[in-house]
PDB file of C-alpha atoms in Angstrom:
ATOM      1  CA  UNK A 308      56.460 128.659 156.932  1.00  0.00           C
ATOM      2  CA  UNK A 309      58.633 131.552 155.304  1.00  0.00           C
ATOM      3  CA  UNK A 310      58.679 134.762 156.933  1.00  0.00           C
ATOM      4  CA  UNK A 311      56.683 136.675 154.340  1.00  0.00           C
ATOM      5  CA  UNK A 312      53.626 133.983 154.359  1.00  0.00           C
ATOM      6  CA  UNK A 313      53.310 134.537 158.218  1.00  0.00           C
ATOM      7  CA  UNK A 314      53.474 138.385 157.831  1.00  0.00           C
ATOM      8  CA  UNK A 315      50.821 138.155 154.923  1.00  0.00           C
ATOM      9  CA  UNK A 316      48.549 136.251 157.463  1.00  0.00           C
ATOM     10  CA  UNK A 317      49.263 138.612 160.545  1.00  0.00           C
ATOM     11  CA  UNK A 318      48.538 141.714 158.524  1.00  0.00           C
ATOM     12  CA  UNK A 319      45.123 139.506 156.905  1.00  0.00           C
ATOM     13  CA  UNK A 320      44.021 138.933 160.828  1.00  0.00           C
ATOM     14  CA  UNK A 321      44.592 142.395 161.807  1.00  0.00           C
ATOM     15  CA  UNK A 322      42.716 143.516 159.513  1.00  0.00           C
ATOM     16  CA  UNK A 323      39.900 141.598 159.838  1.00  0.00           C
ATOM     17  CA  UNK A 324      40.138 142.340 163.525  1.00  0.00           C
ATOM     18  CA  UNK A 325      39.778 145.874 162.826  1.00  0.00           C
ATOM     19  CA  UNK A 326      37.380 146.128 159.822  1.00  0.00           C
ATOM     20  CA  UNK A 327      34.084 147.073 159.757  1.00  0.00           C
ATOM     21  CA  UNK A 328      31.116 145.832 158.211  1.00  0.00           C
ATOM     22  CA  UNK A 329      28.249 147.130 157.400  1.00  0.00           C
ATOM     23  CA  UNK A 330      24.735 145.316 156.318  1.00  0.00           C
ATOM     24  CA  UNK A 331      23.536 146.124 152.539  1.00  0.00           C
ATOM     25  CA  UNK A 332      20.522 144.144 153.173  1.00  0.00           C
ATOM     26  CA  UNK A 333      19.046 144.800 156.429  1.00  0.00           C
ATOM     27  CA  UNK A 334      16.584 141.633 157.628  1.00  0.00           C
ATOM     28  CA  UNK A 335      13.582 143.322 159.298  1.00  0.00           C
ATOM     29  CA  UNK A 336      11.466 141.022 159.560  1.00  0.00           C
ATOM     30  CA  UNK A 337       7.422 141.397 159.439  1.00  0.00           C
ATOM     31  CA  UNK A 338       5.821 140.857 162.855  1.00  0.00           C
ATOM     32  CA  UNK A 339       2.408 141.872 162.057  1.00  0.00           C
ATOM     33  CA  UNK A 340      -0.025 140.599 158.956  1.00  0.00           C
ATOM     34  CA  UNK A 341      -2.935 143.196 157.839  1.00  0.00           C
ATOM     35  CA  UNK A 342      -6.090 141.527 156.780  1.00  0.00           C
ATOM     36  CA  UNK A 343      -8.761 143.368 154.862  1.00  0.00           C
ATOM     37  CA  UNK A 344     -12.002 142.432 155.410  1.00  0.00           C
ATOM     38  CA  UNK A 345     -13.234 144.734 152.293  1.00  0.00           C
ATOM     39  CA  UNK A 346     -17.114 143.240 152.514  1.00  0.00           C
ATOM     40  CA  UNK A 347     -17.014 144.048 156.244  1.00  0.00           C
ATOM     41  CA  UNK A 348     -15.428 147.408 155.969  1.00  0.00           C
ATOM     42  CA  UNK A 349     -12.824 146.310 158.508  1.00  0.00           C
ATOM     43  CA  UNK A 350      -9.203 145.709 158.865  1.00  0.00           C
ATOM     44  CA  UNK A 351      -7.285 143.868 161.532  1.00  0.00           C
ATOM     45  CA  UNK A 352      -3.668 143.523 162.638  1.00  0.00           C
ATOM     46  CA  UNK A 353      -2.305 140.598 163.724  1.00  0.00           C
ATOM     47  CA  UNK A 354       0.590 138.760 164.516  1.00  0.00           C
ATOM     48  CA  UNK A 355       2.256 137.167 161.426  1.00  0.00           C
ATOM     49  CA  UNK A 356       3.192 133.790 162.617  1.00  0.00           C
ATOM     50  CA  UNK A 357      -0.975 132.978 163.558  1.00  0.00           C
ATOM     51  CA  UNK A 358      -3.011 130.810 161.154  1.00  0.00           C
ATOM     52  CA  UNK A 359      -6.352 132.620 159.582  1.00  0.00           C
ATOM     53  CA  UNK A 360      -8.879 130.815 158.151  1.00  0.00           C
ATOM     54  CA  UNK A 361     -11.678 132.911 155.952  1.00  0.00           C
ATOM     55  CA  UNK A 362     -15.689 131.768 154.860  1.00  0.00           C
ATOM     56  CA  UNK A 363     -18.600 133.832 153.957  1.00  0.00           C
ATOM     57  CA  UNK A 364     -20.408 130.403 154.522  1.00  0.00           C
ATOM     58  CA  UNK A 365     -19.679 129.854 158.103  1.00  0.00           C
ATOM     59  CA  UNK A 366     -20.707 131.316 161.215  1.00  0.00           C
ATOM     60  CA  UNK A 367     -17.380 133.450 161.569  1.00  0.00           C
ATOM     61  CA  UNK A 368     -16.263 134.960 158.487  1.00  0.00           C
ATOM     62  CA  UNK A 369     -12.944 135.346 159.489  1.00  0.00           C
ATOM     63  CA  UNK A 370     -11.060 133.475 162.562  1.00  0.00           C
ATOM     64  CA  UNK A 371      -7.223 133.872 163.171  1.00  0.00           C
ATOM     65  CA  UNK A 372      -5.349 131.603 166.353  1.00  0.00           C
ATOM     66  CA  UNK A 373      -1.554 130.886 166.895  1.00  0.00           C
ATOM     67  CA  UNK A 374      -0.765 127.440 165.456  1.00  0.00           C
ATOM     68  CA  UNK A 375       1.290 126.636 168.725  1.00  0.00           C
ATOM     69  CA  UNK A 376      -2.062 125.810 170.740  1.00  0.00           C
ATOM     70  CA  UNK A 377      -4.985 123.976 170.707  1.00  0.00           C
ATOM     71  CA  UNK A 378      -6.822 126.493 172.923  1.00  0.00           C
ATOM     72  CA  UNK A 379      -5.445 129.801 172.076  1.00  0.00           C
ATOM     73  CA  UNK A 380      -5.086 132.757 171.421  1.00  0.00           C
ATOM     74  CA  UNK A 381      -7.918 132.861 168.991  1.00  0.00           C
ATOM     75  CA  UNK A 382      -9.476 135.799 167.249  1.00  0.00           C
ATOM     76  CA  UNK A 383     -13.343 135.229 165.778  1.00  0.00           C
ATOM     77  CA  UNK A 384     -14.777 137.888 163.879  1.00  0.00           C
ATOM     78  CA  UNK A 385     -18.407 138.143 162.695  1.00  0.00           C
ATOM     79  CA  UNK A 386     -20.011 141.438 160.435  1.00  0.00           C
ATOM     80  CA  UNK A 387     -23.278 141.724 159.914  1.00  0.00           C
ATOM     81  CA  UNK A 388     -25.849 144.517 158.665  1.00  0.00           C
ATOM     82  CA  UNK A 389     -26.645 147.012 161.126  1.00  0.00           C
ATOM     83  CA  UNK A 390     -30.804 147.290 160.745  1.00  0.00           C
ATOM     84  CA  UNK A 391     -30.714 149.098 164.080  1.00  0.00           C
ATOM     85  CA  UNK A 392     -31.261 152.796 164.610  1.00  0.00           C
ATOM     86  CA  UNK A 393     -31.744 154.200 168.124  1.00  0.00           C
ATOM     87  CA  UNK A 394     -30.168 153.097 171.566  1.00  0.00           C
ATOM     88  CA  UNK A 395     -33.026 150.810 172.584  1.00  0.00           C
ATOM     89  CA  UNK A 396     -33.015 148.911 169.457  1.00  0.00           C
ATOM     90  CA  UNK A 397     -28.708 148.382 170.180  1.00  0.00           C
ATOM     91  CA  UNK A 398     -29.838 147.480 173.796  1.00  0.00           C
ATOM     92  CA  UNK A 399     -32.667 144.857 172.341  1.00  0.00           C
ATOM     93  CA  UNK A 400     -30.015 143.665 169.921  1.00  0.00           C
ATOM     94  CA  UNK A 401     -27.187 143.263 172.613  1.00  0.00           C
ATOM     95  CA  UNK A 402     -29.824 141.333 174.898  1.00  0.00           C
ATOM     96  CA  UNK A 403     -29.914 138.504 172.623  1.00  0.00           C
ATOM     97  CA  UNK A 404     -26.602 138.412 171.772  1.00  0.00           C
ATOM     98  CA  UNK A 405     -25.494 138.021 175.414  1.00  0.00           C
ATOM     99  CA  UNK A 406     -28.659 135.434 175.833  1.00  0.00           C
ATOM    100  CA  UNK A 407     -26.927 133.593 172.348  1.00  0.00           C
ATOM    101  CA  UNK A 408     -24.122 133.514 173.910  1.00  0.00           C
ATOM    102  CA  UNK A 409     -24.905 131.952 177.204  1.00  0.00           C
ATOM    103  CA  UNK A 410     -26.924 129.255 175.499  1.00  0.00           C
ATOM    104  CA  UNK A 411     -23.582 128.164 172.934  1.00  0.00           C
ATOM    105  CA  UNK A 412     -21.075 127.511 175.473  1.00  0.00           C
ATOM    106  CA  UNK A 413     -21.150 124.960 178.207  1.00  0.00           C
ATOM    107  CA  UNK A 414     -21.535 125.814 181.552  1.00  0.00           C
ATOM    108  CA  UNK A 415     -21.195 129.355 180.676  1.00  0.00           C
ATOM    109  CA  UNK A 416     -20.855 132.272 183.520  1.00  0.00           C
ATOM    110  CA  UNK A 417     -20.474 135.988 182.932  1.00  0.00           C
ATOM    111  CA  UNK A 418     -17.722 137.385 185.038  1.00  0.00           C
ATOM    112  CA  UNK A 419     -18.064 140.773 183.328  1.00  0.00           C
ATOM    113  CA  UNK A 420     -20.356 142.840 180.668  1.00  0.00           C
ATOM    114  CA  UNK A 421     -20.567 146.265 180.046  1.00  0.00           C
ATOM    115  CA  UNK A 422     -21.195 149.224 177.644  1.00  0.00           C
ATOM    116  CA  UNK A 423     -19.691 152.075 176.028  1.00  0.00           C
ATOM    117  CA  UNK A 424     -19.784 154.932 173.313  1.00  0.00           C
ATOM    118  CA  UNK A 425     -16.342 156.334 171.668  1.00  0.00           C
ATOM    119  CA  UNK A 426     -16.008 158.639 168.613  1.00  0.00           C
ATOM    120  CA  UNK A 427     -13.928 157.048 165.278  1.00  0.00           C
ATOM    121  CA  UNK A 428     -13.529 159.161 162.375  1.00  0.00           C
ATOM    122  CA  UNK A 429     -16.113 161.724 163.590  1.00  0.00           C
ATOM    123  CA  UNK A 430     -19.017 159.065 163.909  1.00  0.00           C
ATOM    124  CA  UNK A 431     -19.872 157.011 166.967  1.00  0.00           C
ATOM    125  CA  UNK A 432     -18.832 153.599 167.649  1.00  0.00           C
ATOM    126  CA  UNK A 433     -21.820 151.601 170.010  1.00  0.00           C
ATOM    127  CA  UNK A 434     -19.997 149.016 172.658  1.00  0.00           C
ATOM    128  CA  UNK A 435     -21.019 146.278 174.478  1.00  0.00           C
ATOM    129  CA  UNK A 436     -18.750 143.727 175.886  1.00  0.00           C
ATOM    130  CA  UNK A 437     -18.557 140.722 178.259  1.00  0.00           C
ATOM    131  CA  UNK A 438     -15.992 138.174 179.593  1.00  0.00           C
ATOM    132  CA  UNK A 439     -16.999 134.757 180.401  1.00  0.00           C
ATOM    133  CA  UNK A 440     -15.659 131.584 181.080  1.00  0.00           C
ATOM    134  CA  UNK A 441     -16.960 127.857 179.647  1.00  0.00           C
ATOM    135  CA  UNK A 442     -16.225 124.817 179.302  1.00  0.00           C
ATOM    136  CA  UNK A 443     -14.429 123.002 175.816  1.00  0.00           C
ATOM    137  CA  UNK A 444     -14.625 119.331 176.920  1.00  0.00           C
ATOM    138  CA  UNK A 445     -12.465 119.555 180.792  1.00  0.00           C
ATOM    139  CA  UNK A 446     -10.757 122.518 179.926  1.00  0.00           C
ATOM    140  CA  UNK A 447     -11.791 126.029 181.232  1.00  0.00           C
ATOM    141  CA  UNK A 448     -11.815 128.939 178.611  1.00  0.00           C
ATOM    142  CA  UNK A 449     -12.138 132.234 178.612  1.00  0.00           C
ATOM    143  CA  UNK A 450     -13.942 134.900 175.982  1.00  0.00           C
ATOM    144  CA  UNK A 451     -13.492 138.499 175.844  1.00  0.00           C
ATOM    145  CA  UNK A 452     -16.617 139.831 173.567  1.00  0.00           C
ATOM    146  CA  UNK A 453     -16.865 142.856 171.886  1.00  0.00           C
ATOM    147  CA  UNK A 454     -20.618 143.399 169.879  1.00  0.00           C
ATOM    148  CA  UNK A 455     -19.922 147.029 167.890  1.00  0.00           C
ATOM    149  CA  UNK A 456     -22.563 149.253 165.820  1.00  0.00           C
ATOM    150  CA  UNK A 457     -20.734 151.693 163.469  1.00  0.00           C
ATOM    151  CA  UNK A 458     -22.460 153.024 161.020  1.00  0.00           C
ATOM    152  CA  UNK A 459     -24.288 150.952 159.096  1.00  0.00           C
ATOM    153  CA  UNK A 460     -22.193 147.724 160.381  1.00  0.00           C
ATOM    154  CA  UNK A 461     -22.614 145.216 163.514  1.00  0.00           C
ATOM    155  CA  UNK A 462     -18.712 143.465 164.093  1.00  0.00           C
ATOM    156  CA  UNK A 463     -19.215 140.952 166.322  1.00  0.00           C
ATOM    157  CA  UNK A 464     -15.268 140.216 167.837  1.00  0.00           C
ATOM    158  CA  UNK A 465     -14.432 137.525 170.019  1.00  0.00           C
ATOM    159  CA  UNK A 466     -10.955 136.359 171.727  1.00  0.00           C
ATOM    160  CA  UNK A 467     -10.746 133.390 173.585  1.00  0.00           C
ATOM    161  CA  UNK A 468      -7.687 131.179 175.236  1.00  0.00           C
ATOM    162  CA  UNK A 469      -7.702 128.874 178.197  1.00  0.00           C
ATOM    163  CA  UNK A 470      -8.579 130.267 181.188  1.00  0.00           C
ATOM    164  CA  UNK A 471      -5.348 129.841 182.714  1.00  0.00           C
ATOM    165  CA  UNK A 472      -3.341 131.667 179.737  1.00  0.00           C
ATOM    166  CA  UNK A 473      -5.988 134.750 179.531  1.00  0.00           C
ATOM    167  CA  UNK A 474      -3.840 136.863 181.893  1.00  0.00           C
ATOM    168  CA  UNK A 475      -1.131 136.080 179.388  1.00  0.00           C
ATOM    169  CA  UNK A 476      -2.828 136.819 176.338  1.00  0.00           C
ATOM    170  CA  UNK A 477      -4.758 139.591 177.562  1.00  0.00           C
ATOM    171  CA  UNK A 478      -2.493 142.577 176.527  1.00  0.00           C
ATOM    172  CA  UNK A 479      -2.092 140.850 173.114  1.00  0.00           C
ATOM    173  CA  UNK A 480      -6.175 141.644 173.251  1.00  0.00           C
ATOM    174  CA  UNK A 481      -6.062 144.535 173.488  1.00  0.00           C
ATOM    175  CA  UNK A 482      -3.548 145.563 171.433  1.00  0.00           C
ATOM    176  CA  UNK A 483      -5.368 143.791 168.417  1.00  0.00           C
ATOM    177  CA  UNK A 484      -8.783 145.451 169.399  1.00  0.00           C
ATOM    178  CA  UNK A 485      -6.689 148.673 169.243  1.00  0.00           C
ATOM    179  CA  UNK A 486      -5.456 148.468 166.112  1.00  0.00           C
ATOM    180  CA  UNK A 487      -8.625 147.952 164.287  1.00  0.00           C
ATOM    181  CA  UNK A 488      -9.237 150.213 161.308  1.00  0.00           C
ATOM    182  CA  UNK A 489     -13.223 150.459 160.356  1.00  0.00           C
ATOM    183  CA  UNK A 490     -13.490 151.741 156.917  1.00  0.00           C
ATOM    184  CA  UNK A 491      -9.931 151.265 155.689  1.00  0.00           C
ATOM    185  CA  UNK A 492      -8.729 152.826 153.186  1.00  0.00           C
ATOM    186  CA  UNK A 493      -7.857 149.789 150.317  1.00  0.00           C
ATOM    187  CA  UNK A 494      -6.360 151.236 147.014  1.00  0.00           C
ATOM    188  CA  UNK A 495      -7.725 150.270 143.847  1.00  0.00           C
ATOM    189  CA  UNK A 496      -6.321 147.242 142.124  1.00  0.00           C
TER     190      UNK A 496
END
């Protein structure tokens, strides 16, 4: 190789050595999905890479689980009308719910249930909640319910995994409950 060749390549390696580059196009990618359930007046945040399945004919109108696993994470969500309008009419209401759920799952048991009021947008949000464990064939699950009264809605939220993985999941949980919007604000088409 002549000398000039090997001085074109030294001075081509130095400076690649010492140049900087800088990204036009930065890759960010999108971790979370927003889903709009307009009819519901409610809108969830979830992570992107989970499967959601939507029908205003089946029992859950909207259910969203991570693809990777048979038994979870999984999201359920049910709205309904709220027809109720003082506290012992939510308390009647929440009875059956927790007496529906008991009698859909196998070999359910109640480890926890509870109730509580929070403001949202200057209105009051109506709580009850359990966490249970059942059965799904041999495997033990878990379910983390939330039954809500806001104004003139009832969202009925569920998330469930195995037993074993709830632990795991359970931050996830509650970082999804979190981020719920009721009433979002949707601009027009």
């Amino acid at each position: 190789m002549n000398f000039k060749l090997k001085k074109l390549m030294l001075i081509n390696i130095l400076f690649l050595i010492s140049c900087n580059s800088y990204q036009i196009i930065q890759n960010n990618p999108i971790i979370e999905s927003y889903i709009y359930l307009t009819d519901q007046k409610i809108q969830f945040t979830l992570p992107s890479n989970w499967l959601f399945y939507y029908s205003s004919k089946k029992y859950f109108q909207f259910v969203a689980k991570n693809p990777n696993n048979l038994y979870g994470p999984i999201l359920e969500y049910r709205g309904l009308n709220n027809t109720t309008q003082t506290q012992k009419e939510r308390d009647l209401y929440a009875e059956g719910w927790y007496k529906a759920i008991e009698l859909n799952f196998p070999e359910w048991e109640y480890k926890e249930k509870g109730y509580k009021e929070f403001n949202y947008n200057n209105n009051k949000i109506y709580t009850y909640h359990f966490i249970g464990t059942f059965l799904d064939g041999k495997v033990k699950m878990k379910k983390l319910g939330y039954l809500r009264f806001y104004k003139d809605k009832v969202h009925a939220i569920y998330y469930t995994t195995r037993d074993d993985n709830f632990n795991q999941f359970f931050e996830l949980f509650k970082e999804i409950d979190q981020k719920i919007i009721y009433e979002p604000y949707i601009p027009p088409y």
